[in-house]
GROMACS .gro file of C-alpha atoms in nm:
model
  346
    1MET     CA    1  10.900   9.725   7.651
    2SER     CA    2  10.641   9.552   7.438
    3ILE     CA    3  10.325   9.411   7.595
    4PRO     CA    4  10.013   9.303   7.406
    5HIS     CA    5   9.774   9.555   7.562
    6PRO     CA    6   9.766   9.825   7.832
    7VAL     CA    7   9.818   9.691   8.181
    8ARG     CA    8   9.467   9.656   8.325
    9ILE     CA    9   9.457   9.739   8.698
   10GLY     CA   10   9.140   9.715   8.906
   11LEU     CA   11   9.061   9.911   9.221
   12LEU     CA   12   8.775  10.015   9.449
   13ARG     CA   13   8.663  10.360   9.567
   14LEU     CA   14   8.897  10.375   9.867
   15THR     CA   15   9.161  10.612  10.000
   16ASP     CA   16   9.426  10.343   9.981
   17SER     CA   17   9.382  10.335   9.604
   18ALA     CA   18   9.579  10.661   9.611
   19PRO     CA   19   9.918  10.529   9.490
   20VAL     CA   20   9.768  10.366   9.180
   21ILE     CA   21   9.552  10.668   9.096
   22HIS     CA   22   9.841  10.909   9.150
   23ALA     CA   23  10.078  10.696   8.941
   24GLN     CA   24   9.828  10.710   8.657
   25THR     CA   25   9.729  11.076   8.675
   26ALA     CA   26  10.084  11.204   8.738
   27GLY     CA   27  10.227  11.006   8.448
   28LEU     CA   28  10.450  10.780   8.660
   29PHE     CA   29  10.344  10.468   8.469
   30ALA     CA   30  10.413  10.647   8.141
   31THR     CA   31  10.760  10.743   8.266
   32GLU     CA   32  10.828  10.370   8.300
   33GLY     CA   33  10.709  10.313   7.943
   34LEU     CA   34  10.380  10.159   8.056
   35ALA     CA   35  10.031  10.217   7.921
   36VAL     CA   36   9.785  10.147   8.203
   37GLU     CA   37   9.406  10.125   8.216
   38LEU     CA   38   9.241  10.171   8.556
   39SER     CA   39   8.910   9.997   8.619
   40VAL     CA   40   8.704  10.116   8.917
   41GLU     CA   41   8.494   9.819   9.030
   42PRO     CA   42   8.196   9.800   9.270
   43SER     CA   43   8.317   9.519   9.498
   44TRP     CA   44   8.605   9.296   9.598
   45ALA     CA   45   8.422   9.003   9.444
   46ASN     CA   46   8.422   9.181   9.107
   47LEU     CA   47   8.798   9.232   9.127
   48ALA     CA   48   8.858   8.869   9.218
   49ASP     CA   49   8.636   8.743   8.936
   50LYS     CA   50   8.800   8.966   8.674
   51LEU     CA   51   9.148   8.858   8.784
   52SER     CA   52   9.043   8.494   8.774
   53TYR     CA   53   8.915   8.519   8.419
   54GLY     CA   54   9.197   8.734   8.284
   55LEU     CA   55   8.992   9.052   8.242
   56LEU     CA   56   9.239   9.232   8.470
   57ASP     CA   57   9.617   9.189   8.489
   58ALA     CA   58   9.648   9.328   8.842
   59ALA     CA   59   9.439   9.482   9.116
   60ILE     CA   60   9.454   9.646   9.454
   61LEU     CA   61   9.330   9.357   9.660
   62LEU     CA   62   9.280   9.212  10.008
   63PRO     CA   63   9.574   8.986  10.100
   64PRO     CA   64   9.350   8.726  10.272
   65LEU     CA   65   9.142   8.708   9.953
   66VAL     CA   66   9.454   8.631   9.748
   67LEU     CA   67   9.548   8.354   9.992
   68ALA     CA   68   9.193   8.215   9.994
   69MET     CA   69   9.188   8.206   9.614
   70ALA     CA   70   9.518   8.016   9.612
   71LEU     CA   71   9.369   7.760   9.849
   72GLY     CA   72   9.066   7.704   9.628
   73LEU     CA   73   8.834   7.856   9.889
   74ARG     CA   74   8.704   8.079   9.615
   75PRO     CA   75   8.699   8.010   9.240
   76ALA     CA   76   9.042   8.098   9.105
   77ALA     CA   77   9.113   8.017   8.743
   78SER     CA   78   9.434   8.218   8.752
   79PRO     CA   79   9.705   8.200   9.021
   80LEU     CA   80   9.804   8.534   9.174
   81ILE     CA   81  10.118   8.672   9.337
   82ILE     CA   82  10.173   8.965   9.573
   83PRO     CA   83  10.488   9.151   9.465
   84MET     CA   84  10.405   9.467   9.662
   85GLY     CA   85  10.209   9.596   9.958
   86LEU     CA   86  10.021   9.922   9.913
   87SER     CA   87   9.913  10.042  10.257
   88GLN     CA   88   9.887   9.992  10.630
   89HIS     CA   89   9.598  10.087  10.859
   90GLY     CA   90   9.296  10.278  10.720
   91ASP     CA   91   9.000  10.069  10.843
   92ALA     CA   92   8.736  10.180  11.092
   93VAL     CA   93   8.458  10.017  11.294
   94THR     CA   94   8.149  10.233  11.246
   95LEU     CA   95   7.822  10.170  11.430
   96SER     CA   96   7.472  10.306  11.395
   97ASN     CA   97   7.399  10.612  11.605
   98ARG     CA   98   7.185  10.396  11.835
   99LEU     CA   99   7.491  10.192  11.932
  100ALA     CA  100   7.764  10.452  11.886
  101ASP     CA  101   7.614  10.737  12.089
  102PRO     CA  102   7.643  10.563  12.430
  103ILE     CA  103   7.997  10.447  12.345
  104LEU     CA  104   8.100  10.800  12.250
  105ALA     CA  105   7.934  10.957  12.554
  106GLY     CA  106   8.089  11.296  12.615
  107GLY     CA  107   8.184  11.333  12.250
  108GLU     CA  108   8.521  11.162  12.278
  109ARG     CA  109   8.611  10.827  12.126
  110PRO     CA  110   8.756  10.607  12.401
  111PRO     CA  111   9.052  10.373  12.340
  112ALA     CA  112   8.955  10.080  12.120
  113ALA     CA  113   8.955   9.829  12.407
  114GLU     CA  114   8.725  10.047  12.617
  115ALA     CA  115   8.495  10.105  12.319
  116GLY     CA  116   8.468   9.728  12.282
  117ARG     CA  117   8.380   9.683  12.649
  118ARG     CA  118   8.108   9.947  12.620
  119LEU     CA  119   7.966   9.774  12.313
  120ALA     CA  120   7.963   9.439  12.496
  121ALA     CA  121   7.768   9.599  12.782
  122LEU     CA  122   7.521   9.748  12.535
  123LEU     CA  123   7.458   9.418  12.360
  124ARG     CA  124   7.408   9.217  12.679
  125GLY     CA  125   7.046   9.103  12.698
  126ARG     CA  126   6.949   9.277  12.373
  127PRO     CA  127   6.847   9.127  12.036
  128ARG     CA  128   7.135   9.019  11.814
  129VAL     CA  129   7.286   9.280  11.587
  130THR     CA  130   7.394   9.245  11.224
  131LEU     CA  131   7.746   9.358  11.142
  132ALA     CA  132   7.905   9.390  10.800
  133VAL     CA  133   8.249   9.347  10.654
  134VAL     CA  134   8.352   9.425  10.300
  135HIS     CA  135   8.448   9.067  10.218
  136ALA     CA  136   8.462   8.743  10.414
  137TRP     CA  137   8.834   8.712  10.332
  138SER     CA  138   8.953   9.058  10.439
  139ALA     CA  139   9.173   9.219  10.702
  140HIS     CA  140   8.856   9.400  10.808
  141ALA     CA  141   8.688   9.074  10.908
  142LEU     CA  142   8.995   8.949  11.095
  143LEU     CA  143   9.045   9.276  11.283
  144PHE     CA  144   8.674   9.323  11.359
  145LYS     CA  145   8.647   8.973  11.508
  146THR     CA  146   8.968   9.019  11.705
  147TRP     CA  147   8.832   9.342  11.855
  148LEU     CA  148   8.495   9.190  11.943
  149SER     CA  149   8.656   8.883  12.098
  150ALA     CA  150   8.889   9.094  12.313
  151ALA     CA  151   8.580   9.271  12.446
  152GLY     CA  152   8.412   8.945  12.544
  153ILE     CA  153   8.177   8.925  12.244
  154ASP     CA  154   8.190   8.590  12.064
  155PRO     CA  155   8.204   8.695  11.698
  156GLN     CA  156   8.094   8.350  11.584
  157ALA     CA  157   7.797   8.309  11.820
  158ASP     CA  158   7.683   8.650  11.944
  159VAL     CA  159   7.632   8.850  11.623
  160ASP     CA  160   7.509   8.797  11.267
  161TRP     CA  161   7.739   8.880  10.974
  162THR     CA  162   7.681   9.000  10.623
  163ILE     CA  163   7.890   9.132  10.335
  164VAL     CA  164   7.853   9.490  10.208
  165PRO     CA  165   8.086   9.653   9.952
  166PRO     CA  166   8.264   9.960  10.098
  167ALA     CA  167   8.077  10.218   9.892
  168ASP     CA  168   7.740  10.073  10.002
  169THR     CA  169   7.809  10.073  10.376
  170ALA     CA  170   7.661  10.414  10.462
  171ALA     CA  171   7.338  10.335  10.276
  172ALA     CA  172   7.317   9.993  10.444
  173ILE     CA  173   7.345  10.139  10.792
  174GLU     CA  174   7.100  10.419  10.708
  175SER     CA  175   6.841  10.168  10.586
  176GLY     CA  176   6.875   9.960  10.904
  177ARG     CA  177   6.997   9.659  10.709
  178ILE     CA  178   7.307   9.654  10.928
  179ASP     CA  179   7.395   9.788  11.273
  180GLY     CA  180   7.762   9.850  11.201
  181PHE     CA  181   8.049   9.779  10.967
  182CYS     CA  182   8.424   9.771  10.932
  183ALA     CA  183   8.543   9.927  10.606
  184GLY     CA  184   8.839  10.111  10.465
  185ALA     CA  185   8.864  10.489  10.453
  186PRO     CA  186   8.688  10.713  10.392
  187TRP     CA  187   8.359  10.523  10.440
  188GLY     CA  188   8.342  10.570  10.817
  189ALA     CA  189   8.368  10.943  10.758
  190VAL     CA  190   8.106  10.923  10.485
  191ALA     CA  191   7.862  10.758  10.728
  192ALA     CA  192   7.936  11.022  10.991
  193SER     CA  193   7.897  11.303  10.738
  194ALA     CA  194   7.558  11.161  10.639
  195GLY     CA  195   7.457  11.149  11.006
  196VAL     CA  196   7.383  10.774  11.000
  197GLY     CA  197   7.670  10.639  11.215
  198ARG     CA  198   7.988  10.711  11.407
  199THR     CA  199   8.325  10.542  11.423
  200VAL     CA  200   8.408  10.381  11.758
  201ALA     CA  201   8.743  10.214  11.680
  202LEU     CA  202   9.024  10.250  11.427
  203SER     CA  203   9.220   9.957  11.290
  204SER     CA  204   9.547  10.132  11.379
  205GLU     CA  205   9.432  10.115  11.742
  206ILE     CA  206   9.314   9.753  11.721
  207MET     CA  207   9.643   9.633  11.573
  208PRO     CA  208   9.911   9.899  11.525
  209GLY     CA  209  10.118   9.844  11.211
  210HIS     CA  210   9.883   9.594  11.049
  211PRO     CA  211   9.926   9.541  10.672
  212GLU     CA  212   9.625   9.636  10.464
  213LYS     CA  213   9.593   9.636  10.084
  214CYS     CA  214   9.834   9.475   9.839
  215LEU     CA  215   9.903   9.471   9.469
  216ALA     CA  216   9.788   9.134   9.336
  217VAL     CA  217   9.915   9.036   8.991
  218ARG     CA  218   9.821   8.740   8.774
  219GLU     CA  219  10.121   8.508   8.796
  220ALA     CA  220  10.109   8.428   8.424
  221TRP     CA  221  10.115   8.800   8.336
  222ALA     CA  222  10.409   8.862   8.572
  223GLU     CA  223  10.608   8.576   8.422
  224ALA     CA  224  10.536   8.689   8.066
  225ASN     CA  225  10.615   9.056   8.135
  226PRO     CA  226  10.901   9.079   8.387
  227ALA     CA  227  11.024   9.419   8.267
  228ALA     CA  228  10.672   9.564   8.275
  229LEU     CA  229  10.624   9.432   8.627
  230GLN     CA  230  10.945   9.599   8.739
  231GLY     CA  231  10.830   9.928   8.589
  232LEU     CA  232  10.493   9.888   8.757
  233LEU     CA  233  10.655   9.836   9.097
  234ARG     CA  234  10.891  10.132   9.053
  235ALA     CA  235  10.606  10.364   8.952
  236LEU     CA  236  10.387  10.254   9.241
  237THR     CA  237  10.670  10.287   9.494
  238ALA     CA  238  10.736  10.644   9.376
  239ALA     CA  239  10.362  10.715   9.393
  240ALA     CA  240  10.340  10.571   9.745
  241ALA     CA  241  10.624  10.800   9.859
  242HIS     CA  242  10.437  11.096   9.712
  243CYS     CA  243  10.112  11.001   9.884
  244ALA     CA  244  10.294  10.947  10.216
  245ASP     CA  245  10.407  11.311  10.229
  246PRO     CA  246  10.152  11.524  10.419
  247ALA     CA  247  10.250  11.823  10.205
  248ASN     CA  248  10.089  11.649   9.907
  249THR     CA  249   9.764  11.559  10.082
  250PRO     CA  250   9.550  11.845   9.939
  251ASP     CA  251   9.649  11.759   9.582
  252VAL     CA  252   9.613  11.385   9.632
  253ALA     CA  253   9.269  11.432   9.791
  254ALA     CA  254   9.158  11.654   9.503
  255THR     CA  255   9.267  11.390   9.253
  256LEU     CA  256   9.093  11.106   9.438
  257ALA     CA  257   8.777  11.316   9.470
  258GLN     CA  258   8.724  11.327   9.092
  259PRO     CA  259   8.405  11.161   8.961
  260ALA     CA  260   8.612  10.899   8.779
  261PHE     CA  261   8.761  10.779   9.107
  262LEU     CA  262   8.609  10.816   9.458
  263ASN     CA  263   8.353  11.085   9.361
  264LEU     CA  264   8.341  11.223   9.716
  265PRO     CA  265   8.416  11.563   9.875
  266PRO     CA  266   8.794  11.619   9.901
  267ASP     CA  267   8.780  11.703  10.272
  268LEU     CA  268   8.632  11.362  10.354
  269ILE     CA  269   8.919  11.196  10.172
  270ALA     CA  270   9.192  11.427  10.303
  271ALA     CA  271   9.113  11.328  10.662
  272SER     CA  272   9.223  10.971  10.585
  273LEU     CA  273   9.548  11.076  10.414
  274PRO     CA  274   9.875  11.144  10.600
  275GLY     CA  275   9.851  11.469  10.793
  276GLY     CA  276   9.473  11.485  10.748
  277ALA     CA  277   9.261  11.684  10.992
  278ARG     CA  278   9.157  11.488  11.301
  279THR     CA  279   8.857  11.707  11.377
  280GLY     CA  280   8.495  11.682  11.259
  281THR     CA  281   8.441  11.379  11.039
  282GLY     CA  282   8.820  11.335  11.047
  283GLN     CA  283   8.764  11.163  11.380
  284ASP     CA  284   8.562  10.896  11.202
  285THR     CA  285   8.832  10.768  10.970
  286ASP     CA  286   9.170  10.606  11.012
  287VAL     CA  287   9.478  10.740  10.836
  288CYS     CA  288   9.629  10.526  10.560
  289VAL     CA  289  10.005  10.470  10.573
  290PHE     CA  290  10.186  10.449  10.238
  291THR     CA  291  10.550  10.504  10.337
  292PRO     CA  292  10.796  10.284  10.139
  293PRO     CA  293  10.931  10.033  10.217
  294GLN     CA  294  10.745  10.005  10.551
  295ALA     CA  295  10.406   9.982  10.383
  296THR     CA  296  10.505   9.863  10.038
  297ARG     CA  297  10.750   9.576  10.077
  298PRO     CA  298  10.563   9.244  10.108
  299THR     CA  299  10.706   9.009  10.370
  300LEU     CA  300  10.655   8.647  10.458
  301ASP     CA  301  10.580   8.757  10.815
  302GLN     CA  302  10.274   8.940  10.679
  303ALA     CA  303  10.164   8.626  10.496
  304HIS     CA  304  10.197   8.415  10.809
  305TRP     CA  305  10.008   8.671  11.018
  306PHE     CA  306   9.717   8.660  10.772
  307LEU     CA  307   9.723   8.281  10.756
  308ASP     CA  308   9.727   8.255  11.136
  309GLN     CA  309   9.431   8.491  11.165
  310MET     CA  310   9.244   8.312  10.886
  311ALA     CA  311   9.298   7.984  11.072
  312ARG     CA  312   9.170   8.139  11.394
  313TRP     CA  313   8.850   8.284  11.252
  314ARG     CA  314   8.772   8.082  10.940
  315ASP     CA  315   8.909   7.732  11.012
  316LEU     CA  316   9.169   7.761  10.742
  317PRO     CA  317   9.265   7.402  10.663
  318ILE     CA  318   9.643   7.445  10.638
  319SER     CA  319   9.928   7.507  10.879
  320GLY     CA  320  10.297   7.430  10.924
  321PRO     CA  321  10.506   7.352  10.613
  322GLU     CA  322  10.205   7.376  10.382
  323ALA     CA  323  10.131   7.729  10.500
  324THR     CA  324  10.498   7.822  10.472
  325ALA     CA  325  10.511   7.697  10.112
  326LEU     CA  326  10.196   7.889  10.023
  327ALA     CA  327  10.333   8.210  10.175
  328ALA     CA  328  10.657   8.177   9.980
  329ARG     CA  329  10.470   8.115   9.654
  330ILE     CA  330  10.231   8.409   9.687
  331TYR     CA  331  10.440   8.674   9.861
  332ARG     CA  332  10.730   8.787   9.639
  333PRO     CA  333  10.956   9.036   9.819
  334ASP     CA  334  11.231   8.928   9.578
  335LEU     CA  335  11.043   9.091   9.289
  336TYR     CA  336  10.987   9.409   9.489
  337ASP     CA  337  11.350   9.422   9.596
  338GLY     CA  338  11.471   9.363   9.243
  339ALA     CA  339  11.259   9.647   9.106
  340THR     CA  340  11.339   9.900   9.378
  341ASN     CA  341  11.696   9.798   9.466
  342GLN     CA  342  11.607   9.744   9.830
  343GLU     CA  343  11.906   9.670  10.051
  344SER     CA  344  11.686   9.427  10.243
  345ALA     CA  345  11.712   9.187   9.951
  346LYS     CA  346  12.082   9.134  10.017
   0.00000   0.00000   0.00000
């Protein structure tokens, strides 16, 4: 296939970048005839900006951010589509030691609902705390607020919020700038390893089966390069299957650990991969799910779940037929099915 330049894909330093990194380093993109350039960015905002201005063709992105961009809630010069999911689960609520130690009394992390009740009791009558999410339009924000609300903490009125990129979360909690955060793996484990915080709840416990990252592609690029997009989806699906196999976890962790990618110790990363150790700092990170098609096929149900949650927590100004039309325009299971020959397309 002939495309004008290598496919430019952006990502952050996160465990759920594994399928894209493996596809590149194992030559799966090349097998599909694709030249790909990976660009490791410092924040979700950077990825969104570079997609908007055509400096990236695709990125691992937050589904709520894609929907927010389509609604004009964030500058979006270039429409995006979601032809593939990349992961489920993988986020963790990590608090400063001051807050986490009483919740983890006895050394065991309680069920997420009980951890929330203990946090609510701790905060009662105390000064407000500052909590961080990695982006205002993220699954992390929606799940964090859902967990707080279930515990009786009003996430709109009882706490202050700020935005911290995932790789900066441990430093932010160590400096006292924030009292806790919800971020993707392995950053809860990184905070625990540094001795500055502990994880009190995993996103897989807050909402089992929740969708997490997606592949966002500039719509114009997808329309101009349909064969390249199909090759991209095939390579990433094969890479996701590889990353989903616990037997491959040591090799995948070693690849992600390289300075060009996550630049972290392999054991911290391995704990958040399938089959990773659940001891030590492994207790402070959720496990990412990559299994195709469970984690990789985008569905309209996922889009509606995100839109419903965005309406609940951010006053999203659409609903009903307008939301349905938006979901159908952004989420493209037909493209995924066409590339991977999924029976579910029939």
